[in-house]
PDB file of C-alpha atoms and ligand atoms in Angstrom:
ATOM      1  CA  MET A   1     -13.931   3.301 -12.286  1.00  0.00           C
ATOM      2  CA  ASN A   2     -15.921   2.055 -15.228  1.00  0.00           C
ATOM      3  CA  SER A   3     -19.431   2.512 -15.678  1.00  0.00           C
ATOM      4  CA  LYS A   4     -20.716  -0.668 -15.296  1.00  0.00           C
ATOM      5  CA  ALA A   5     -22.611  -1.067 -11.930  1.00  0.00           C
ATOM      6  CA  PRO A   6     -20.702  -2.818  -9.321  1.00  0.00           C
ATOM      7  CA  GLU A   7     -21.616  -5.855  -8.395  1.00  0.00           C
ATOM      8  CA  PRO A   8     -22.747  -6.207  -4.865  1.00  0.00           C
ATOM      9  CA  LEU A   9     -21.642  -5.816  -1.470  1.00  0.00           C
ATOM     10  CA  PRO A  10     -21.610  -9.134   1.302  1.00  0.00           C
ATOM     11  CA  GLU A  11     -24.944  -8.423   3.045  1.00  0.00           C
ATOM     12  CA  ALA A  12     -22.657  -8.643   5.963  1.00  0.00           C
ATOM     13  CA  LEU A  13     -20.269  -5.843   5.403  1.00  0.00           C
ATOM     14  CA  ASP A  14     -20.982  -3.113   7.817  1.00  0.00           C
ATOM     15  CA  LEU A  15     -19.664  -0.227   5.929  1.00  0.00           C
ATOM     16  CA  GLN A  16     -19.859   2.266   9.231  1.00  0.00           C
ATOM     17  CA  ARG A  17     -17.239  -0.414  10.570  1.00  0.00           C
ATOM     18  CA  LEU A  18     -14.583  -0.181   7.472  1.00  0.00           C
ATOM     19  CA  PRO A  19     -10.956  -0.252   8.329  1.00  0.00           C
ATOM     20  CA  ASP A  20      -9.414   3.664   8.633  1.00  0.00           C
ATOM     21  CA  HIS A  21      -6.234   2.451   6.741  1.00  0.00           C
ATOM     22  CA  VAL A  22      -5.688  -1.004   4.666  1.00  0.00           C
ATOM     23  CA  ALA A  23      -2.163  -1.659   3.937  1.00  0.00           C
ATOM     24  CA  ILE A  24      -1.446  -4.161   1.310  1.00  0.00           C
ATOM     25  CA  ILE A  25       1.210  -6.606   0.411  1.00  0.00           C
ATOM     26  CA  MET A  26       1.022  -7.360  -3.742  1.00  0.00           C
ATOM     27  CA  ASP A  27       2.895 -10.924  -3.291  1.00  0.00           C
ATOM     28  CA  GLY A  28       2.779 -13.175  -5.481  1.00  0.00           C
ATOM     29  CA  ASN A  29       3.581 -11.774  -9.722  1.00  0.00           C
ATOM     30  CA  GLY A  30       6.011 -13.616 -10.481  1.00  0.00           C
ATOM     31  CA  ARG A  31       4.435 -16.955  -9.229  1.00  0.00           C
ATOM     32  CA  TRP A  32       1.434 -16.127 -11.246  1.00  0.00           C
ATOM     33  CA  ALA A  33       3.494 -15.870 -14.077  1.00  0.00           C
ATOM     34  CA  LYS A  34       5.430 -18.481 -13.662  1.00  0.00           C
ATOM     35  CA  GLN A  35       2.197 -20.813 -13.147  1.00  0.00           C
ATOM     36  CA  HIS A  36       0.653 -19.652 -16.814  1.00  0.00           C
ATOM     37  CA  LEU A  37       4.552 -20.045 -18.221  1.00  0.00           C
ATOM     38  CA  LEU A  38       4.262 -16.013 -18.986  1.00  0.00           C
ATOM     39  CA  ASN A  39       7.736 -13.958 -17.926  1.00  0.00           C
ATOM     40  CA  ARG A  40       7.894 -12.323 -14.248  1.00  0.00           C
ATOM     41  CA  ILE A  41       7.280  -8.703 -16.553  1.00  0.00           C
ATOM     42  CA  LYS A  42       3.514 -10.514 -17.605  1.00  0.00           C
ATOM     43  CA  GLY A  43       2.806 -11.001 -13.706  1.00  0.00           C
ATOM     44  CA  HIS A  44       3.860  -7.399 -12.631  1.00  0.00           C
ATOM     45  CA  GLU A  45       1.264  -6.056 -15.459  1.00  0.00           C
ATOM     46  CA  LYS A  46      -1.537  -8.320 -14.314  1.00  0.00           C
ATOM     47  CA  GLY A  47      -0.577  -7.190 -11.372  1.00  0.00           C
ATOM     48  CA  ALA A  48      -0.870  -3.486 -12.115  1.00  0.00           C
ATOM     49  CA  ASP A  49      -4.644  -4.199 -13.632  1.00  0.00           C
ATOM     50  CA  THR A  50      -5.234  -6.097  -9.852  1.00  0.00           C
ATOM     51  CA  VAL A  51      -4.101  -2.914  -8.671  1.00  0.00           C
ATOM     52  CA  ARG A  52      -6.973  -1.168 -10.578  1.00  0.00           C
ATOM     53  CA  ARG A  53      -9.548  -3.120  -9.354  1.00  0.00           C
ATOM     54  CA  ILE A  54      -8.452  -2.744  -5.706  1.00  0.00           C
ATOM     55  CA  VAL A  55      -8.343   0.925  -5.685  1.00  0.00           C
ATOM     56  CA  ARG A  56     -11.917   1.225  -7.552  1.00  0.00           C
ATOM     57  CA  THR A  57     -13.572  -1.189  -5.029  1.00  0.00           C
ATOM     58  CA  SER A  58     -11.763   0.937  -2.054  1.00  0.00           C
ATOM     59  CA  ARG A  59     -13.362   3.810  -3.239  1.00  0.00           C
ATOM     60  CA  GLU A  60     -16.609   2.595  -3.832  1.00  0.00           C
ATOM     61  CA  ILE A  61     -16.832   1.406  -0.437  1.00  0.00           C
ATOM     62  CA  GLY A  62     -15.048   4.352   1.231  1.00  0.00           C
ATOM     63  CA  ILE A  63     -11.813   3.328   2.864  1.00  0.00           C
ATOM     64  CA  PRO A  64     -10.124   6.658   3.441  1.00  0.00           C
ATOM     65  CA  VAL A  65      -6.305   5.532   3.195  1.00  0.00           C
ATOM     66  CA  LEU A  66      -5.059   2.620   0.910  1.00  0.00           C
ATOM     67  CA  THR A  67      -1.300   1.804   0.934  1.00  0.00           C
ATOM     68  CA  LEU A  68       0.192  -0.679  -1.356  1.00  0.00           C
ATOM     69  CA  TYR A  69       3.406  -1.665  -1.174  1.00  0.00           C
ATOM     70  CA  ALA A  70       4.404  -1.221  -5.232  1.00  0.00           C
ATOM     71  CA  PHE A  71       8.236  -1.525  -4.591  1.00  0.00           C
ATOM     72  CA  SER A  72      10.689  -2.108  -1.478  1.00  0.00           C
ATOM     73  CA  THR A  73      14.133  -1.040  -0.900  1.00  0.00           C
ATOM     74  CA  GLU A  74      15.145  -4.801  -1.528  1.00  0.00           C
ATOM     75  CA  ASN A  75      13.504  -4.942  -5.019  1.00  0.00           C
ATOM     76  CA  TRP A  76      16.460  -2.376  -6.244  1.00  0.00           C
ATOM     77  CA  GLU A  77      18.286  -6.011  -6.077  1.00  0.00           C
ATOM     78  CA  ARG A  78      16.122  -7.480  -8.777  1.00  0.00           C
ATOM     79  CA  PRO A  79      17.687  -7.782 -12.335  1.00  0.00           C
ATOM     80  CA  LYS A  80      17.932  -4.889 -14.220  1.00  0.00           C
ATOM     81  CA  THR A  81      15.524  -5.385 -17.036  1.00  0.00           C
ATOM     82  CA  GLU A  82      12.693  -6.768 -14.285  1.00  0.00           C
ATOM     83  CA  VAL A  83      13.317  -2.981 -12.310  1.00  0.00           C
ATOM     84  CA  ALA A  84      13.269  -1.216 -15.317  1.00  0.00           C
ATOM     85  CA  ALA A  85      10.011  -2.737 -16.152  1.00  0.00           C
ATOM     86  CA  LEU A  86       8.547  -2.401 -12.833  1.00  0.00           C
ATOM     87  CA  MET A  87       9.229   1.348 -13.350  1.00  0.00           C
ATOM     88  CA  GLN A  88       7.717   1.657 -16.417  1.00  0.00           C
ATOM     89  CA  LEU A  89       4.850  -0.039 -15.801  1.00  0.00           C
ATOM     90  CA  LEU A  90       4.694   2.631 -13.268  1.00  0.00           C
ATOM     91  CA  LYS A  91       5.108   5.521 -14.913  1.00  0.00           C
ATOM     92  CA  ARG A  92       1.914   4.084 -17.235  1.00  0.00           C
ATOM     93  CA  PHE A  93       0.551   3.269 -14.292  1.00  0.00           C
ATOM     94  CA  LEU A  94       0.268   7.364 -13.121  1.00  0.00           C
ATOM     95  CA  ARG A  95      -0.523   8.703 -16.733  1.00  0.00           C
ATOM     96  CA  LYS A  96      -3.152   6.561 -17.159  1.00  0.00           C
ATOM     97  CA  GLU A  97      -5.073   6.512 -14.071  1.00  0.00           C
ATOM     98  CA  ARG A  98      -4.390   9.838 -13.582  1.00  0.00           C
ATOM     99  CA  ALA A  99      -8.130  11.092 -15.068  1.00  0.00           C
ATOM    100  CA  THR A 100      -9.772   7.721 -13.367  1.00  0.00           C
ATOM    101  CA  MET A 101      -8.041   9.247  -9.888  1.00  0.00           C
ATOM    102  CA  LEU A 102      -9.373  13.155 -10.521  1.00  0.00           C
ATOM    103  CA  GLU A 103     -12.827  11.559 -11.363  1.00  0.00           C
ATOM    104  CA  ASN A 104     -12.736  10.172  -8.486  1.00  0.00           C
ATOM    105  CA  ASP A 105     -11.299  12.663  -5.996  1.00  0.00           C
ATOM    106  CA  ILE A 106      -8.590  10.515  -5.470  1.00  0.00           C
ATOM    107  CA  CYS A 107      -5.560  11.869  -3.721  1.00  0.00           C
ATOM    108  CA  LEU A 108      -2.103  10.277  -4.686  1.00  0.00           C
ATOM    109  CA  SER A 109       0.779  10.167  -2.139  1.00  0.00           C
ATOM    110  CA  ALA A 110       3.839   8.048  -2.108  1.00  0.00           C
ATOM    111  CA  ILE A 111       6.201   7.227   0.873  1.00  0.00           C
ATOM    112  CA  GLY A 112       9.745   6.040   0.846  1.00  0.00           C
ATOM    113  CA  GLN A 113      12.550   7.184  -0.906  1.00  0.00           C
ATOM    114  CA  THR A 114      11.458   8.446  -3.898  1.00  0.00           C
ATOM    115  CA  GLU A 115      14.471  10.190  -4.879  1.00  0.00           C
ATOM    116  CA  ARG A 116      16.038   6.627  -5.630  1.00  0.00           C
ATOM    117  CA  LEU A 117      13.521   6.815  -8.737  1.00  0.00           C
ATOM    118  CA  PRO A 118      14.167   6.929 -11.880  1.00  0.00           C
ATOM    119  CA  SER A 119      13.414  11.265 -12.637  1.00  0.00           C
ATOM    120  CA  GLU A 120      10.075  10.099 -15.685  1.00  0.00           C
ATOM    121  CA  VAL A 121       9.116   8.382 -13.091  1.00  0.00           C
ATOM    122  CA  ARG A 122       9.366  11.082 -10.154  1.00  0.00           C
ATOM    123  CA  ASN A 123       8.301  13.786 -12.593  1.00  0.00           C
ATOM    124  CA  GLU A 124       4.915  12.211 -13.565  1.00  0.00           C
ATOM    125  CA  LEU A 125       4.571  10.954  -9.706  1.00  0.00           C
ATOM    126  CA  ASP A 126       4.956  14.680  -8.566  1.00  0.00           C
ATOM    127  CA  ALA A 127       2.322  15.650 -11.362  1.00  0.00           C
ATOM    128  CA  VAL A 128      -0.296  13.375 -10.407  1.00  0.00           C
ATOM    129  CA  LYS A 129       0.834  14.171  -6.572  1.00  0.00           C
ATOM    130  CA  ALA A 130      -0.167  17.866  -7.799  1.00  0.00           C
ATOM    131  CA  ALA A 131      -3.101  17.444  -9.225  1.00  0.00           C
ATOM    132  CA  THR A 132      -5.033  15.598  -7.187  1.00  0.00           C
ATOM    133  CA  ALA A 133      -3.336  17.205  -3.864  1.00  0.00           C
ATOM    134  CA  SER A 134      -6.808  18.658  -2.904  1.00  0.00           C
ATOM    135  CA  ASN A 135      -8.328  15.403  -3.701  1.00  0.00           C
ATOM    136  CA  THR A 136     -10.680  14.198  -0.493  1.00  0.00           C
ATOM    137  CA  GLY A 137     -12.808  11.203  -1.248  1.00  0.00           C
ATOM    138  CA  MET A 138      -9.589   8.665  -0.665  1.00  0.00           C
ATOM    139  CA  ARG A 139      -5.805   8.837  -0.507  1.00  0.00           C
ATOM    140  CA  LEU A 140      -3.934   6.099  -2.366  1.00  0.00           C
ATOM    141  CA  ASN A 141      -0.758   6.284  -0.697  1.00  0.00           C
ATOM    142  CA  LEU A 142       2.031   3.856  -3.183  1.00  0.00           C
ATOM    143  CA  ALA A 143       5.258   2.649  -1.191  1.00  0.00           C
ATOM    144  CA  LEU A 144       8.234   3.277  -3.256  1.00  0.00           C
ATOM    145  CA  SER A 145      11.313   2.415  -2.917  1.00  0.00           C
ATOM    146  CA  TYR A 146      10.207   1.773   0.654  1.00  0.00           C
ATOM    147  CA  GLY A 147      11.627   0.446   3.366  1.00  0.00           C
ATOM    148  CA  GLY A 148      10.584   0.538   7.005  1.00  0.00           C
ATOM    149  CA  ARG A 149      13.563   0.733   8.653  1.00  0.00           C
ATOM    150  CA  GLN A 150      15.384   2.870   6.347  1.00  0.00           C
ATOM    151  CA  GLU A 151      12.570   4.948   7.538  1.00  0.00           C
ATOM    152  CA  LEU A 152      13.474   4.352  10.966  1.00  0.00           C
ATOM    153  CA  VAL A 153      16.853   5.294  10.477  1.00  0.00           C
ATOM    154  CA  ARG A 154      15.674   8.726   8.576  1.00  0.00           C
ATOM    155  CA  MET A 155      13.260   9.652  11.665  1.00  0.00           C
ATOM    156  CA  THR A 156      15.962   8.940  14.038  1.00  0.00           C
ATOM    157  CA  ARG A 157      18.420  11.483  12.469  1.00  0.00           C
ATOM    158  CA  THR A 158      15.662  13.770  11.988  1.00  0.00           C
ATOM    159  CA  LEU A 159      15.509  13.806  15.734  1.00  0.00           C
ATOM    160  CA  ALA A 160      19.330  13.627  16.447  1.00  0.00           C
ATOM    161  CA  ALA A 161      19.834  16.131  15.112  1.00  0.00           C
ATOM    162  CA  GLN A 162      17.019  18.617  16.391  1.00  0.00           C
ATOM    163  CA  VAL A 163      18.209  17.435  19.694  1.00  0.00           C
ATOM    164  CA  ALA A 164      22.018  18.319  18.399  1.00  0.00           C
ATOM    165  CA  ALA A 165      20.860  21.673  17.990  1.00  0.00           C
ATOM    166  CA  GLY A 166      19.140  22.379  20.682  1.00  0.00           C
ATOM    167  CA  ARG A 167      15.705  22.311  19.321  1.00  0.00           C
ATOM    168  CA  LEU A 168      14.102  18.940  21.366  1.00  0.00           C
ATOM    169  CA  THR A 169      14.979  17.736  24.201  1.00  0.00           C
ATOM    170  CA  PRO A 170      14.899  13.676  24.541  1.00  0.00           C
ATOM    171  CA  ASP A 171      12.476  13.932  27.270  1.00  0.00           C
ATOM    172  CA  ALA A 172      10.397  15.543  25.187  1.00  0.00           C
ATOM    173  CA  ILE A 173      10.113  12.196  22.555  1.00  0.00           C
ATOM    174  CA  ASP A 174       6.851  10.171  22.516  1.00  0.00           C
ATOM    175  CA  GLU A 175       5.266   8.357  20.403  1.00  0.00           C
ATOM    176  CA  ASP A 176       3.624  10.947  18.820  1.00  0.00           C
ATOM    177  CA  THR A 177       7.220  12.412  17.985  1.00  0.00           C
ATOM    178  CA  VAL A 178       8.387   9.506  16.178  1.00  0.00           C
ATOM    179  CA  SER A 179       4.959   9.145  14.395  1.00  0.00           C
ATOM    180  CA  ALA A 180       4.906  12.624  13.007  1.00  0.00           C
ATOM    181  CA  HIS A 181       8.662  12.035  12.058  1.00  0.00           C
ATOM    182  CA  LEU A 182       7.962   8.857   9.755  1.00  0.00           C
ATOM    183  CA  TYR A 183       6.536   9.339   5.859  1.00  0.00           C
ATOM    184  CA  THR A 184       3.314   8.970   7.468  1.00  0.00           C
ATOM    185  CA  ALA A 185       3.170  11.688   9.295  1.00  0.00           C
ATOM    186  CA  GLY A 186      -0.589  12.770   9.611  1.00  0.00           C
ATOM    187  CA  LEU A 187      -1.693   9.529   8.541  1.00  0.00           C
ATOM    188  CA  PRO A 188      -3.586   6.828  10.966  1.00  0.00           C
ATOM    189  CA  ASP A 189      -2.073   3.723  11.626  1.00  0.00           C
ATOM    190  CA  PRO A 190      -3.339   0.808   9.364  1.00  0.00           C
ATOM    191  CA  ASP A 191      -5.843  -0.764  10.936  1.00  0.00           C
ATOM    192  CA  LEU A 192      -5.695  -3.682   8.752  1.00  0.00           C
ATOM    193  CA  MET A 193      -2.429  -5.366   6.861  1.00  0.00           C
ATOM    194  CA  ILE A 194      -2.978  -7.833   3.923  1.00  0.00           C
ATOM    195  CA  ARG A 195      -0.703 -10.116   2.268  1.00  0.00           C
ATOM    196  CA  THR A 196      -0.789 -12.174  -0.606  1.00  0.00           C
ATOM    197  CA  SER A 197       0.640 -15.297  -1.590  1.00  0.00           C
ATOM    198  CA  GLY A 198       1.023 -16.962   1.557  1.00  0.00           C
ATOM    199  CA  GLU A 199       4.027 -15.532   2.862  1.00  0.00           C
ATOM    200  CA  MET A 200       3.862 -15.098   6.584  1.00  0.00           C
ATOM    201  CA  ARG A 201       6.156 -12.148   7.135  1.00  0.00           C
ATOM    202  CA  LEU A 202       6.164  -8.141   7.633  1.00  0.00           C
ATOM    203  CA  SER A 203       9.281  -8.091   4.388  1.00  0.00           C
ATOM    204  CA  ASN A 204      10.002  -4.407   5.784  1.00  0.00           C
ATOM    205  CA  TYR A 205       6.796  -2.995   5.239  1.00  0.00           C
ATOM    206  CA  LEU A 206       5.544   0.378   7.624  1.00  0.00           C
ATOM    207  CA  LEU A 207       7.505  -1.620  10.718  1.00  0.00           C
ATOM    208  CA  TRP A 208       6.419   1.024  13.085  1.00  0.00           C
ATOM    209  CA  GLN A 209       2.553   1.725  11.785  1.00  0.00           C
ATOM    210  CA  LEU A 210       1.520  -1.802  11.867  1.00  0.00           C
ATOM    211  CA  ALA A 211       1.762  -2.075  15.669  1.00  0.00           C
ATOM    212  CA  TYR A 212      -1.616  -2.736  16.155  1.00  0.00           C
ATOM    213  CA  ALA A 213      -2.878  -4.030  13.003  1.00  0.00           C
ATOM    214  CA  GLU A 214      -4.558  -7.091  12.013  1.00  0.00           C
ATOM    215  CA  LEU A 215      -3.179  -9.072   9.861  1.00  0.00           C
ATOM    216  CA  TYR A 216      -4.475 -11.121   7.201  1.00  0.00           C
ATOM    217  CA  VAL A 217      -2.323 -13.218   4.934  1.00  0.00           C
ATOM    218  CA  THR A 218      -3.976 -15.570   1.723  1.00  0.00           C
ATOM    219  CA  ASN A 219      -2.483 -17.542  -0.600  1.00  0.00           C
ATOM    220  CA  THR A 220      -4.057 -16.208  -3.272  1.00  0.00           C
ATOM    221  CA  LEU A 221      -1.562 -14.821  -5.949  1.00  0.00           C
ATOM    222  CA  TRP A 222      -1.819 -10.745  -6.523  1.00  0.00           C
ATOM    223  CA  PRO A 223      -2.938 -11.210  -9.770  1.00  0.00           C
ATOM    224  CA  GLU A 224      -5.594 -13.064  -9.044  1.00  0.00           C
ATOM    225  CA  PHE A 225      -6.706 -11.363  -6.170  1.00  0.00           C
ATOM    226  CA  SER A 226      -9.967 -10.473  -6.685  1.00  0.00           C
ATOM    227  CA  ARG A 227     -12.866  -7.694  -5.307  1.00  0.00           C
ATOM    228  CA  LYS A 228     -14.879 -10.283  -3.476  1.00  0.00           C
ATOM    229  CA  GLU A 229     -11.945 -12.032  -1.589  1.00  0.00           C
ATOM    230  CA  TYR A 230     -10.868  -8.352  -0.764  1.00  0.00           C
ATOM    231  CA  LEU A 231     -14.623  -7.636   0.621  1.00  0.00           C
ATOM    232  CA  ASP A 232     -14.883 -10.982   2.246  1.00  0.00           C
ATOM    233  CA  ILE A 233     -11.649 -10.189   3.901  1.00  0.00           C
ATOM    234  CA  LEU A 234     -12.781  -6.662   5.569  1.00  0.00           C
ATOM    235  CA  VAL A 235     -15.590  -8.957   7.005  1.00  0.00           C
ATOM    236  CA  ALA A 236     -13.343 -11.238   8.483  1.00  0.00           C
ATOM    237  CA  TYR A 237     -11.847  -7.680   9.919  1.00  0.00           C
ATOM    238  CA  GLN A 238     -15.162  -6.609  11.122  1.00  0.00           C
ATOM    239  CA  GLN A 239     -14.896 -10.060  13.080  1.00  0.00           C
ATOM    240  CA  ARG A 240     -12.516  -9.827  14.855  1.00  0.00           C
ATOM    241  CA  ASP A 241     -12.441  -8.885  18.265  1.00  0.00           C
ATOM    242  CA  ARG A 242      -9.530  -5.429  18.357  1.00  0.00           C
ATOM    243  CA  ARG A 243      -8.380  -5.270  22.071  1.00  0.00           C
ATOM    244  CA  PHE A 244      -4.637  -3.064  21.593  1.00  0.00           C
ATOM    245  CA  GLY A 245      -3.061  -4.997  24.589  1.00  0.00           C
ATOM    246  CA  ARG A 246      -5.964  -4.453  26.820  1.00  0.00           C
ATOM    247  CA  VAL A 247      -8.926  -7.166  27.991  1.00  0.00           C
ATOM    248  CA  ARG A 248     -12.332  -7.638  26.594  1.00  0.00           C
ATOM    249  CA  ALA A 249     -14.653  -4.578  28.156  1.00  0.00           C
TER     250      ALA A 249
HETATM  251  C1  FPP B   1       5.553  -9.259  -5.381  1.00  0.00           C
HETATM  252  O1  FPP B   1       5.413 -10.033  -6.082  1.00  0.00           O
HETATM  253  C2  FPP B   1       4.836  -7.671  -6.364  1.00  0.00           C
HETATM  254  C3  FPP B   1       6.195  -6.682  -6.349  1.00  0.00           C
HETATM  255  C4  FPP B   1       7.690  -6.663  -6.563  1.00  0.00           C
HETATM  256  C5  FPP B   1       5.788  -5.629  -7.188  1.00  0.00           C
HETATM  257  C6  FPP B   1       4.475  -4.879  -6.751  1.00  0.00           C
HETATM  258  C7  FPP B   1       3.725  -4.330  -8.220  1.00  0.00           C
HETATM  259  C8  FPP B   1       2.541  -4.655  -8.612  1.00  0.00           C
HETATM  260  C9  FPP B   1       1.483  -4.810  -8.373  1.00  0.00           C
HETATM  261  C10 FPP B   1       2.401  -3.499  -9.969  1.00  0.00           C
HETATM  262  C11 FPP B   1       2.675  -2.710 -10.524  1.00  0.00           C
HETATM  263  C12 FPP B   1       1.941  -1.774  -9.227  1.00  0.00           C
HETATM  264  C13 FPP B   1       1.451  -0.552  -9.732  1.00  0.00           C
HETATM  265  C14 FPP B   1       1.093   0.392  -8.063  1.00  0.00           C
HETATM  266  C15 FPP B   1       0.813   0.010 -10.921  1.00  0.00           C
HETATM  267  P1  FPP B   1       6.789 -10.636  -6.720  1.00  0.00           P
HETATM  268  O2  FPP B   1       7.549 -10.464  -8.107  1.00  0.00           O
HETATM  269  O3  FPP B   1       7.573 -10.882  -5.582  1.00  0.00           O
HETATM  270  O4  FPP B   1       6.564 -12.182  -6.424  1.00  0.00           O
HETATM  271  P2  FPP B   1       6.632 -13.378  -6.313  1.00  0.00           P
HETATM  272  O5  FPP B   1       7.640 -13.472  -4.848  1.00  0.00           O
HETATM  273  O6  FPP B   1       6.002 -15.073  -6.628  1.00  0.00           O
HETATM  274  O7  FPP B   1       8.445 -13.686  -7.548  1.00  0.00           O
END
């Protein structure tokens, strides 16, 4: 966070009714770079600035949990140079933002197959996770080498192994059991999922956890996603009628 006074908040935003958990698909870095005749890596670098802006805003207004889709299992299939650049960017981000997270009481966590990350990134990630573990102001949760289907397969294997070992009966498995064996165990499900750059898809993101989330897709490309648009989306979220499959009371 910087020391400048933050811009005013929209009057319509009710700070008492914020989502407990916001999940974001940060899409459009490549298109932004193309539009500006830059290479895709520059788009990701600019995207990292947006990450800082949205984390700062979330912390400022009091969003308890923010999950960002920083790297999907499918992203490993991108050209080697792009994957390497994203890993470097991630490492730099973790190194640079560590102090800011400590100052602002932010706890960093990660979901996904983090064992697939290069060891230098994993070490940095583990160090920041450990350093911020007791912070309670906000949870910044990075989805890294994350895929929703892989997460469900992993959960299924764990539960199947428990059944095979006689430690669990099939009848005892309920929704809470499933939730407790996902990467997001202990976190509330997202109330709001925002996707930038206009695509109307989930892209293997939090498939179980988004069951009742409000979805908001904006055409804005991630590098241009502003604090103002984020706050306006939160206002729009508060105007939605969430029924969870029931009729209105
Ligand atoms: C999607 O844009 C974005 C990604 C695959 C990576 C997201 C990474 C960042 C925002 C920067 C680094 C993150 C952190 C946490 C420091 P795209 O490349 O798919 O864009 P396109 O669809 O326009 O090609």
